[in-house]
Amino acid sequence: MIPRPLFVARAFILALALLVAPPLASAEKTMSISPDTPQPNRFIVRGTSLIDLSKPERPVFFRGMGYSPFLPGETPVRGLPPGNDGRYDNHLNLMKEMNANYIHVFPRLMPPNFFTALDKTDLVYSQDVWVWAYEEDFLAPAFQAKTLDDIKEVIDHTYKFGRPDRLVLFSIGDELQAKCVTATDARHPEVRNYQGKHLSVTNRTPTEVAMAKLVDGAMEYELSRYGRRHLYCHTSWTHIGPIADRPDIEVSQESVLVPDMGDLICLNVYTYANGVRTSPPGSVTGTTYQGYLEQLAKESKQPILVTQVGLATSPIAPKPTTNPGFGGHKIEDVPAIFSSVWRDIRTARGKEKYSGLVFFELQDEWWKSAKGPEKALRQDADDPEQWFGVYSVDNTHTLTPKGAIPATIKKLFAEP
């Protein structure tokens, strides 16, 4: 039995500790990769830089193009890949003409002809691995198992048909929806840590743990099956973090998602996006875009890849919209905004942490939003998702430059 005076003293100390101790949500989040986990063979992280071991003398800065080569009448909504035909030589040549050196590939299972065309260039690529972003519980065992099976299929496809020596990274998941992040976190308030075979995280949100488990599972599968691994990331967007001190982010402070569960930060950063438009001015250009990039660099302990930035040239901007700027851009206005974005990232305080910028995307996608083949034979004037291409496309599958946009990218990508 504890003597009463001592018991009272201990109770007082405990109460005082609870008053001054920070809540779990404000404790420092950690992420570590096991020192026993092998490094990738070619592209590695060194400090806050991305290094190509074939040219290790300086960090890489990717000049990238997002690529989803579905043409009018094609759609992935029924699980089919884009056609295995001659389009890829033409498309990759267009990228090379814009001085791109990197492709961010979105279809899960690219056909063999894409890789044959890739062999004729010096382009490298990364593979996005779609994760259902509208799940109400990202930690549900059935969801985790099904998603990991999907990831394994993409990894197997890479080694069977792809070019592992040209692959930079696998991105596990892209733009989780805020309401689903909130729902997952509410279901599992006790889940804060995860110790995997390769990845460990502490003081995290349940959704962050869910993504960490998938990345860890992907790493383990690639290493155990193929004896090597690539870089890994989870791609997020500014609407749910990682910068938390913005009035317009769509999750509570307790659910802010920091996408560091992997080797590097991959983030879609749009000029008009929540979290960006409310940022302070940048130190050099004075734009809110640069302000966001600078705070992101200050807070990040990893290299950063801006995996998407673009503008939709849809004839109609949706109304009402919570994101002014999502659609309705005039083609003639886009080059100046792209040039501004390029100056923002290349002059930002902390620019040495940035490993690349990817414009979204090569050509318009008529199949969005979730249209079947018949409906994908037309482009809807009021759906901005179908108009992000720097090239338009028609029913003959001909790509046409949107004004001076491709020429502007060519000029920007030629700069140091």
GROMACS .gro file of C-alpha atoms in nm:
model
  416
    1MET     CA    1   0.000   0.000   0.000
    2ILE     CA    2   0.129   0.349  -0.089
    3PRO     CA    3   0.133   0.591   0.208
    4ARG     CA    4  -0.138   0.858   0.161
    5PRO     CA    5   0.101   1.159   0.147
    6LEU     CA    6   0.312   0.985  -0.117
    7PHE     CA    7   0.000   0.882  -0.307
    8VAL     CA    8  -0.128   1.241  -0.312
    9ALA     CA    9   0.212   1.368  -0.427
   10ARG     CA   10   0.226   1.117  -0.710
   11ALA     CA   11  -0.130   1.200  -0.817
   12PHE     CA   12  -0.043   1.570  -0.822
   13ILE     CA   13   0.267   1.505  -1.036
   14LEU     CA   14   0.065   1.290  -1.277
   15ALA     CA   15  -0.206   1.556  -1.310
   16LEU     CA   16   0.056   1.823  -1.371
   17ALA     CA   17   0.221   1.608  -1.637
   18LEU     CA   18  -0.110   1.563  -1.814
   19LEU     CA   19  -0.163   1.937  -1.815
   20VAL     CA   20   0.174   2.022  -1.966
   21ALA     CA   21   0.222   1.719  -2.191
   22PRO     CA   22   0.124   1.775  -2.555
   23PRO     CA   23  -0.167   1.571  -2.687
   24LEU     CA   24  -0.080   1.275  -2.909
   25ALA     CA   25  -0.186   1.464  -3.222
   26SER     CA   26   0.085   1.724  -3.160
   27ALA     CA   27   0.362   1.477  -3.073
   28GLU     CA   28   0.636   1.454  -3.331
   29LYS     CA   29   0.556   1.214  -3.611
   30THR     CA   30   0.836   0.978  -3.704
   31MET     CA   31   0.910   0.754  -3.999
   32SER     CA   32   1.212   0.534  -4.051
   33ILE     CA   33   1.324   0.272  -4.298
   34SER     CA   34   1.516  -0.018  -4.151
   35PRO     CA   35   1.893   0.000  -4.204
   36ASP     CA   36   1.871  -0.367  -4.309
   37THR     CA   37   1.645  -0.279  -4.604
   38PRO     CA   38   1.854  -0.273  -4.924
   39GLN     CA   39   1.893   0.046  -5.124
   40PRO     CA   40   1.757   0.056  -5.479
   41ASN     CA   41   2.000  -0.027  -5.759
   42ARG     CA   42   1.991   0.304  -5.947
   43PHE     CA   43   1.783   0.587  -5.799
   44ILE     CA   44   1.849   0.641  -5.430
   45VAL     CA   45   1.791   0.901  -5.161
   46ARG     CA   46   2.095   1.068  -5.013
   47GLY     CA   47   1.999   1.311  -4.738
   48THR     CA   48   1.733   1.535  -4.893
   49SER     CA   49   1.844   1.472  -5.251
   50LEU     CA   50   1.753   1.217  -5.514
   51ILE     CA   51   2.058   1.062  -5.681
   52ASP     CA   52   2.092   0.868  -6.005
   53LEU     CA   53   2.384   0.633  -5.940
   54SER     CA   54   2.457   0.622  -6.312
   55LYS     CA   55   2.534   0.997  -6.287
   56PRO     CA   56   2.600   1.054  -5.917
   57GLU     CA   57   2.791   1.378  -5.948
   58ARG     CA   58   2.481   1.595  -5.891
   59PRO     CA   59   2.125   1.544  -5.761
   60VAL     CA   60   1.852   1.489  -6.017
   61PHE     CA   61   1.580   1.738  -6.096
   62PHE     CA   62   1.317   1.567  -6.306
   63ARG     CA   63   1.146   1.762  -6.581
   64GLY     CA   64   0.838   1.551  -6.597
   65MET     CA   65   0.517   1.483  -6.784
   66GLY     CA   66   0.216   1.300  -6.646
   67TYR     CA   67   0.105   1.030  -6.887
   68SER     CA   68  -0.227   0.850  -6.919
   69PRO     CA   69  -0.244   0.744  -7.286
   70PHE     CA   70  -0.612   0.650  -7.307
   71LEU     CA   71  -0.751   0.783  -7.633
   72PRO     CA   72  -1.114   0.866  -7.722
   73GLY     CA   73  -1.328   0.556  -7.679
   74GLU     CA   74  -1.084   0.397  -7.432
   75THR     CA   75  -1.132   0.391  -7.056
   76PRO     CA   76  -0.978   0.212  -6.758
   77VAL     CA   77  -1.307   0.192  -6.567
   78ARG     CA   78  -1.363  -0.170  -6.675
   79GLY     CA   79  -1.006  -0.268  -6.599
   80LEU     CA   80  -0.863  -0.258  -6.951
   81PRO     CA   81  -0.521  -0.102  -7.024
   82PRO     CA   82  -0.467   0.147  -7.309
   83GLY     CA   83  -0.421   0.002  -7.656
   84ASN     CA   84  -0.103  -0.184  -7.750
   85ASP     CA   85  -0.040   0.002  -8.077
   86GLY     CA   86   0.190   0.259  -8.236
   87ARG     CA   87   0.082   0.565  -8.037
   88TYR     CA   88   0.372   0.544  -7.795
   89ASP     CA   89   0.652   0.639  -8.034
   90ASN     CA   90   0.460   0.955  -8.123
   91HIS     CA   91   0.370   1.042  -7.765
   92LEU     CA   92   0.719   0.989  -7.627
   93ASN     CA   93   0.868   1.191  -7.910
   94LEU     CA   94   0.639   1.478  -7.813
   95MET     CA   95   0.771   1.456  -7.458
   96LYS     CA   96   1.130   1.451  -7.577
   97GLU     CA   97   1.061   1.756  -7.793
   98MET     CA   98   0.950   1.936  -7.477
   99ASN     CA   99   1.286   1.844  -7.314
  100ALA     CA  100   1.118   1.615  -7.062
  101ASN     CA  101   1.341   1.354  -6.902
  102TYR     CA  102   1.082   1.180  -6.683
  103ILE     CA  103   0.735   1.027  -6.725
  104HIS     CA  104   0.491   0.978  -6.438
  105VAL     CA  105   0.279   0.687  -6.562
  106PHE     CA  106  -0.077   0.647  -6.433
  107PRO     CA  107  -0.226   0.331  -6.593
  108ARG     CA  108  -0.146   0.033  -6.373
  109LEU     CA  109  -0.054  -0.210  -6.651
  110MET     CA  110   0.109  -0.035  -6.944
  111PRO     CA  111   0.120  -0.243  -7.265
  112PRO     CA  112   0.446  -0.383  -7.410
  113ASN     CA  113   0.457  -0.130  -7.695
  114PHE     CA  114   0.499   0.151  -7.444
  115PHE     CA  115   0.815  -0.006  -7.310
  116THR     CA  116   0.944  -0.078  -7.660
  117ALA     CA  117   0.902   0.291  -7.740
  118LEU     CA  118   1.066   0.383  -7.409
  119ASP     CA  119   1.374   0.183  -7.512
  120LYS     CA  120   1.425   0.422  -7.804
  121THR     CA  121   1.465   0.717  -7.564
  122ASP     CA  122   1.664   0.805  -7.257
  123LEU     CA  123   1.348   0.878  -7.058
  124VAL     CA  124   1.296   0.727  -6.713
  125TYR     CA  125   0.959   0.671  -6.553
  126SER     CA  126   0.770   0.616  -6.230
  127GLN     CA  127   0.468   0.394  -6.181
  128ASP     CA  128   0.157   0.520  -6.006
  129VAL     CA  129  -0.033   0.238  -5.831
  130TRP     CA  130  -0.399   0.334  -5.798
  131VAL     CA  131  -0.549   0.279  -5.455
  132TRP     CA  132  -0.925   0.325  -5.416
  133ALA     CA  133  -0.932   0.672  -5.259
  134TYR     CA  134  -1.301   0.661  -5.159
  135GLU     CA  135  -1.279   0.374  -4.908
  136GLU     CA  136  -1.447   0.448  -4.576
  137ASP     CA  137  -1.189   0.247  -4.382
  138PHE     CA  138  -0.837   0.229  -4.520
  139LEU     CA  139  -0.738  -0.001  -4.234
  140ALA     CA  140  -1.011  -0.259  -4.298
  141PRO     CA  141  -0.842  -0.600  -4.337
  142ALA     CA  142  -1.032  -0.679  -4.658
  143PHE     CA  143  -0.933  -0.346  -4.813
  144GLN     CA  144  -0.569  -0.390  -4.711
  145ALA     CA  145  -0.555  -0.744  -4.852
  146LYS     CA  146  -0.726  -0.656  -5.182
  147THR     CA  147  -0.511  -0.346  -5.229
  148LEU     CA  148  -0.189  -0.532  -5.157
  149ASP     CA  149  -0.286  -0.793  -5.417
  150ASP     CA  150  -0.338  -0.512  -5.669
  151ILE     CA  151   0.003  -0.368  -5.582
  152LYS     CA  152   0.168  -0.707  -5.628
  153GLU     CA  153   0.009  -0.734  -5.974
  154VAL     CA  154   0.166  -0.402  -6.076
  155ILE     CA  155   0.508  -0.505  -5.944
  156ASP     CA  156   0.487  -0.837  -6.127
  157HIS     CA  157   0.388  -0.655  -6.447
  158THR     CA  158   0.689  -0.427  -6.409
  159TYR     CA  159   0.929  -0.719  -6.396
  160LYS     CA  160   0.755  -0.913  -6.674
  161PHE     CA  161   0.692  -0.633  -6.925
  162GLY     CA  162   0.840  -0.316  -6.781
  163ARG     CA  163   1.189  -0.177  -6.750
  164PRO     CA  164   1.301  -0.206  -6.387
  165ASP     CA  165   1.634  -0.039  -6.466
  166ARG     CA  166   1.450   0.268  -6.596
  167LEU     CA  167   1.197   0.282  -6.312
  168VAL     CA  168   1.244   0.551  -6.047
  169LEU     CA  169   0.968   0.470  -5.799
  170PHE     CA  170   0.637   0.308  -5.719
  171SER     CA  171   0.374   0.548  -5.582
  172ILE     CA  172   0.125   0.366  -5.360
  173GLY     CA  173  -0.203   0.560  -5.368
  174ASP     CA  174  -0.290   0.907  -5.492
  175GLU     CA  175  -0.510   1.183  -5.343
  176LEU     CA  176  -0.707   1.013  -5.067
  177GLN     CA  177  -1.042   1.181  -5.014
  178ALA     CA  178  -1.075   1.398  -4.704
  179LYS     CA  179  -1.404   1.246  -4.588
  180CYS     CA  180  -1.252   0.897  -4.607
  181VAL     CA  181  -0.943   1.004  -4.414
  182THR     CA  182  -1.172   1.146  -4.145
  183ALA     CA  183  -1.387   0.831  -4.138
  184THR     CA  184  -1.086   0.600  -4.110
  185ASP     CA  185  -0.933   0.803  -3.830
  186ALA     CA  186  -1.262   0.808  -3.638
  187ARG     CA  187  -1.292   0.429  -3.661
  188HIS     CA  188  -0.945   0.355  -3.525
  189PRO     CA  189  -0.845   0.622  -3.269
  190GLU     CA  190  -0.617   0.373  -3.093
  191VAL     CA  191  -0.400   0.306  -3.402
  192ARG     CA  192  -0.100   0.539  -3.382
  193ASN     CA  193   0.210   0.330  -3.451
  194TYR     CA  194   0.324   0.063  -3.694
  195GLN     CA  195   0.632  -0.155  -3.696
  196GLY     CA  196   0.672  -0.325  -4.032
  197LYS     CA  197   0.945  -0.534  -4.186
  198HIS     CA  198   1.097  -0.227  -4.351
  199LEU     CA  199   0.896   0.077  -4.246
  200SER     CA  200   0.822   0.204  -3.894
  201VAL     CA  201   0.604   0.499  -3.799
  202THR     CA  202   0.507   0.649  -3.462
  203ASN     CA  203   0.260   0.911  -3.337
  204ARG     CA  204   0.068   0.885  -3.663
  205THR     CA  205  -0.293   0.905  -3.774
  206PRO     CA  206  -0.473   0.579  -3.854
  207THR     CA  207  -0.479   0.669  -4.224
  208GLU     CA  208  -0.104   0.729  -4.223
  209VAL     CA  209  -0.058   0.388  -4.062
  210ALA     CA  210  -0.281   0.234  -4.331
  211MET     CA  211  -0.063   0.377  -4.609
  212ALA     CA  212   0.256   0.280  -4.425
  213LYS     CA  213   0.134  -0.081  -4.408
  214LEU     CA  214   0.074  -0.087  -4.783
  215VAL     CA  215   0.413   0.063  -4.864
  216ASP     CA  216   0.585  -0.181  -4.629
  217GLY     CA  217   0.400  -0.472  -4.786
  218ALA     CA  218   0.497  -0.357  -5.134
  219MET     CA  219   0.863  -0.325  -5.038
  220GLU     CA  220   0.865  -0.670  -4.882
  221TYR     CA  221   0.696  -0.829  -5.182
  222GLU     CA  222   0.938  -0.677  -5.433
  223LEU     CA  223   1.242  -0.769  -5.225
  224SER     CA  224   1.130  -1.124  -5.149
  225ARG     CA  225   1.009  -1.198  -5.502
  226TYR     CA  226   1.268  -1.016  -5.713
  227GLY     CA  227   1.562  -0.956  -5.480
  228ARG     CA  228   1.570  -0.580  -5.527
  229ARG     CA  229   1.356  -0.276  -5.467
  230HIS     CA  230   1.285   0.070  -5.602
  231LEU     CA  231   1.202   0.393  -5.427
  232TYR     CA  232   0.856   0.414  -5.273
  233CYS     CA  233   0.619   0.697  -5.187
  234HIS     CA  234   0.254   0.773  -5.124
  235THR     CA  235   0.131   1.063  -5.337
  236SER     CA  236  -0.094   1.308  -5.156
  237TRP     CA  237  -0.242   1.651  -5.219
  238THR     CA  238  -0.244   1.982  -5.037
  239HIS     CA  239  -0.613   1.960  -4.938
  240ILE     CA  240  -0.533   1.719  -4.652
  241GLY     CA  241  -0.178   1.825  -4.558
  242PRO     CA  242   0.109   1.798  -4.495
  243ILE     CA  243   0.108   2.173  -4.417
  244ALA     CA  244  -0.145   2.203  -4.139
  245ASP     CA  245  -0.168   2.577  -4.064
  246ARG     CA  246  -0.403   2.669  -4.346
  247PRO     CA  247  -0.767   2.771  -4.296
  248ASP     CA  248  -0.893   2.584  -4.602
  249ILE     CA  249  -0.756   2.233  -4.561
  250GLU     CA  250  -1.034   1.976  -4.557
  251VAL     CA  251  -0.946   1.766  -4.252
  252SER     CA  252  -0.912   1.845  -3.885
  253GLN     CA  253  -0.572   1.908  -3.732
  254GLU     CA  254  -0.586   1.557  -3.583
  255SER     CA  255  -0.622   1.405  -3.932
  256VAL     CA  256  -0.362   1.603  -4.127
  257LEU     CA  257  -0.179   1.356  -4.351
  258VAL     CA  258   0.199   1.379  -4.387
  259PRO     CA  259   0.293   1.158  -4.687
  260ASP     CA  260   0.642   1.061  -4.569
  261MET     CA  261   0.579   0.686  -4.552
  262GLY     CA  262   0.855   0.590  -4.794
  263ASP     CA  263   1.173   0.729  -4.940
  264LEU     CA  264   1.051   1.073  -5.047
  265ILE     CA  265   0.762   1.318  -5.035
  266CYS     CA  266   0.539   1.303  -5.344
  267LEU     CA  267   0.277   1.577  -5.355
  268ASN     CA  268   0.035   1.716  -5.612
  269VAL     CA  269   0.060   2.095  -5.579
  270TYR     CA  270  -0.185   2.296  -5.788
  271THR     CA  271  -0.177   2.676  -5.800
  272TYR     CA  272  -0.544   2.710  -5.703
  273ALA     CA  273  -0.561   2.422  -5.457
  274ASN     CA  274  -0.667   2.436  -5.095
  275GLY     CA  275  -0.365   2.499  -4.877
  276VAL     CA  276  -0.180   2.670  -5.162
  277ARG     CA  277  -0.398   2.970  -5.239
  278THR     CA  278  -0.404   3.065  -4.869
  279SER     CA  279  -0.025   3.050  -4.831
  280PRO     CA  280   0.190   3.353  -4.753
  281PRO     CA  281   0.391   3.509  -5.039
  282GLY     CA  282   0.715   3.347  -5.146
  283SER     CA  283   1.048   3.509  -5.063
  284VAL     CA  284   1.149   3.572  -5.427
  285THR     CA  285   0.847   3.575  -5.656
  286GLY     CA  286   0.587   3.675  -5.399
  287THR     CA  287   0.338   3.411  -5.511
  288THR     CA  288   0.139   3.191  -5.276
  289TYR     CA  289   0.264   2.894  -5.479
  290GLN     CA  290   0.623   2.971  -5.385
  291GLY     CA  291   0.512   3.039  -5.029
  292TYR     CA  292   0.370   2.689  -5.007
  293LEU     CA  293   0.680   2.531  -5.161
  294GLU     CA  294   0.906   2.712  -4.917
  295GLN     CA  295   0.716   2.602  -4.608
  296LEU     CA  296   0.697   2.248  -4.744
  297ALA     CA  297   1.073   2.242  -4.791
  298LYS     CA  298   1.128   2.380  -4.442
  299GLU     CA  299   0.911   2.112  -4.282
  300SER     CA  300   1.026   1.815  -4.490
  301LYS     CA  301   1.311   1.583  -4.394
  302GLN     CA  302   1.303   1.406  -4.732
  303PRO     CA  303   1.345   1.495  -5.099
  304ILE     CA  304   1.027   1.633  -5.255
  305LEU     CA  305   0.881   1.554  -5.597
  306VAL     CA  306   0.594   1.773  -5.721
  307THR     CA  307   0.404   1.497  -5.897
  308GLN     CA  308   0.129   1.710  -6.053
  309VAL     CA  309   0.072   2.072  -6.145
  310GLY     CA  310  -0.154   2.180  -6.430
  311LEU     CA  311  -0.454   2.377  -6.550
  312ALA     CA  312  -0.777   2.254  -6.708
  313THR     CA  313  -0.878   2.439  -7.024
  314SER     CA  314  -1.240   2.327  -7.011
  315PRO     CA  315  -1.471   2.573  -7.187
  316ILE     CA  316  -1.689   2.577  -6.876
  317ALA     CA  317  -1.576   2.609  -6.517
  318PRO     CA  318  -1.801   2.412  -6.281
  319LYS     CA  319  -2.038   2.609  -6.060
  320PRO     CA  320  -2.063   2.611  -5.772
  321THR     CA  321  -1.706   2.512  -5.688
  322THR     CA  322  -1.504   2.509  -5.370
  323ASN     CA  323  -1.189   2.545  -5.580
  324PRO     CA  324  -1.193   2.859  -5.794
  325GLY     CA  325  -0.949   2.791  -6.077
  326PHE     CA  326  -1.053   2.430  -6.124
  327GLY     CA  327  -1.138   2.453  -6.494
  328GLY     CA  328  -1.224   2.732  -6.732
  329HIS     CA  329  -0.868   2.848  -6.809
  330LYS     CA  330  -0.802   3.010  -7.144
  331ILE     CA  331  -0.531   2.836  -7.343
  332GLU     CA  332  -0.350   3.163  -7.406
  333ASP     CA  333  -0.322   3.228  -7.029
  334VAL     CA  334  -0.162   2.896  -6.937
  335PRO     CA  335   0.198   2.959  -7.059
  336ALA     CA  336   0.245   3.253  -6.823
  337ILE     CA  337   0.117   3.055  -6.525
  338PHE     CA  338   0.339   2.757  -6.609
  339SER     CA  339   0.636   2.992  -6.639
  340SER     CA  340   0.551   3.140  -6.300
  341VAL     CA  341   0.534   2.796  -6.140
  342TRP     CA  342   0.873   2.707  -6.286
  343ARG     CA  343   1.030   3.026  -6.146
  344ASP     CA  344   0.864   2.958  -5.812
  345ILE     CA  345   1.022   2.615  -5.766
  346ARG     CA  346   1.361   2.699  -5.915
  347THR     CA  347   1.411   3.008  -5.696
  348ALA     CA  348   1.235   2.898  -5.378
  349ARG     CA  349   1.411   2.903  -5.045
  350GLY     CA  350   1.492   2.534  -4.987
  351LYS     CA  351   1.491   2.457  -5.360
  352GLU     CA  352   1.769   2.204  -5.311
  353LYS     CA  353   1.514   1.966  -5.155
  354TYR     CA  354   1.308   1.956  -5.475
  355SER     CA  355   1.379   1.665  -5.708
  356GLY     CA  356   1.144   1.751  -5.992
  357LEU     CA  357   0.828   1.906  -6.129
  358VAL     CA  358   0.570   1.713  -6.333
  359PHE     CA  359   0.317   1.889  -6.554
  360PHE     CA  360  -0.020   1.718  -6.563
  361GLU     CA  361  -0.051   1.599  -6.836
  362LEU     CA  362   0.039   1.511  -7.197
  363GLN     CA  363  -0.310   1.489  -7.351
  364ASP     CA  364  -0.672   1.537  -7.255
  365GLU     CA  365  -0.854   1.238  -7.106
  366TRP     CA  366  -1.204   1.199  -7.243
  367TRP     CA  367  -1.287   0.902  -7.019
  368LYS     CA  368  -1.303   1.106  -6.701
  369SER     CA  369  -1.496   1.115  -6.480
  370ALA     CA  370  -1.540   0.736  -6.474
  371LYS     CA  371  -1.703   0.708  -6.818
  372GLY     CA  372  -1.752   0.388  -7.013
  373PRO     CA  373  -1.626   0.340  -7.372
  374GLU     CA  374  -1.937   0.483  -7.539
  375LYS     CA  375  -1.944   0.801  -7.332
  376ALA     CA  376  -1.565   0.832  -7.369
  377LEU     CA  377  -1.620   0.910  -7.737
  378ARG     CA  378  -1.703   1.269  -7.646
  379GLN     CA  379  -1.532   1.540  -7.443
  380ASP     CA  380  -1.756   1.718  -7.194
  381ALA     CA  381  -1.722   2.095  -7.186
  382ASP     CA  382  -1.816   2.118  -6.818
  383ASP     CA  383  -1.581   1.852  -6.677
  384PRO     CA  384  -1.237   2.004  -6.608
  385GLU     CA  385  -1.089   1.659  -6.543
  386GLN     CA  386  -1.106   1.592  -6.918
  387TRP     CA  387  -0.908   1.904  -7.016
  388PHE     CA  388  -0.573   1.900  -6.832
  389GLY     CA  389  -0.366   1.798  -7.135
  390VAL     CA  390  -0.103   2.025  -7.286
  391TYR     CA  391  -0.217   1.861  -7.611
  392SER     CA  392  -0.577   1.822  -7.722
  393VAL     CA  393  -0.688   1.499  -7.887
  394ASP     CA  394  -0.965   1.429  -8.138
  395ASN     CA  395  -1.163   1.128  -8.260
  396THR     CA  396  -0.890   1.045  -8.509
  397HIS     CA  397  -0.652   1.015  -8.211
  398THR     CA  398  -0.446   1.310  -8.338
  399LEU     CA  399  -0.270   1.517  -8.072
  400THR     CA  400  -0.262   1.893  -8.132
  401PRO     CA  401  -0.066   2.141  -7.920
  402LYS     CA  402  -0.279   2.376  -7.715
  403GLY     CA  403  -0.144   2.706  -7.837
  404ALA     CA  404   0.201   2.786  -7.698
  405ILE     CA  405   0.178   2.553  -7.396
  406PRO     CA  406   0.411   2.276  -7.526
  407ALA     CA  407   0.659   2.532  -7.662
  408THR     CA  408   0.662   2.705  -7.324
  409ILE     CA  409   0.733   2.379  -7.143
  410LYS     CA  410   1.012   2.309  -7.392
  411LYS     CA  411   1.172   2.643  -7.312
  412LEU     CA  412   1.136   2.597  -6.936
  413PHE     CA  413   1.270   2.242  -6.934
  414ALA     CA  414   1.577   2.358  -7.131
  415GLU     CA  415   1.673   2.590  -6.844
  416PRO     CA  416   1.917   2.482  -6.573
   0.00000   0.00000   0.00000
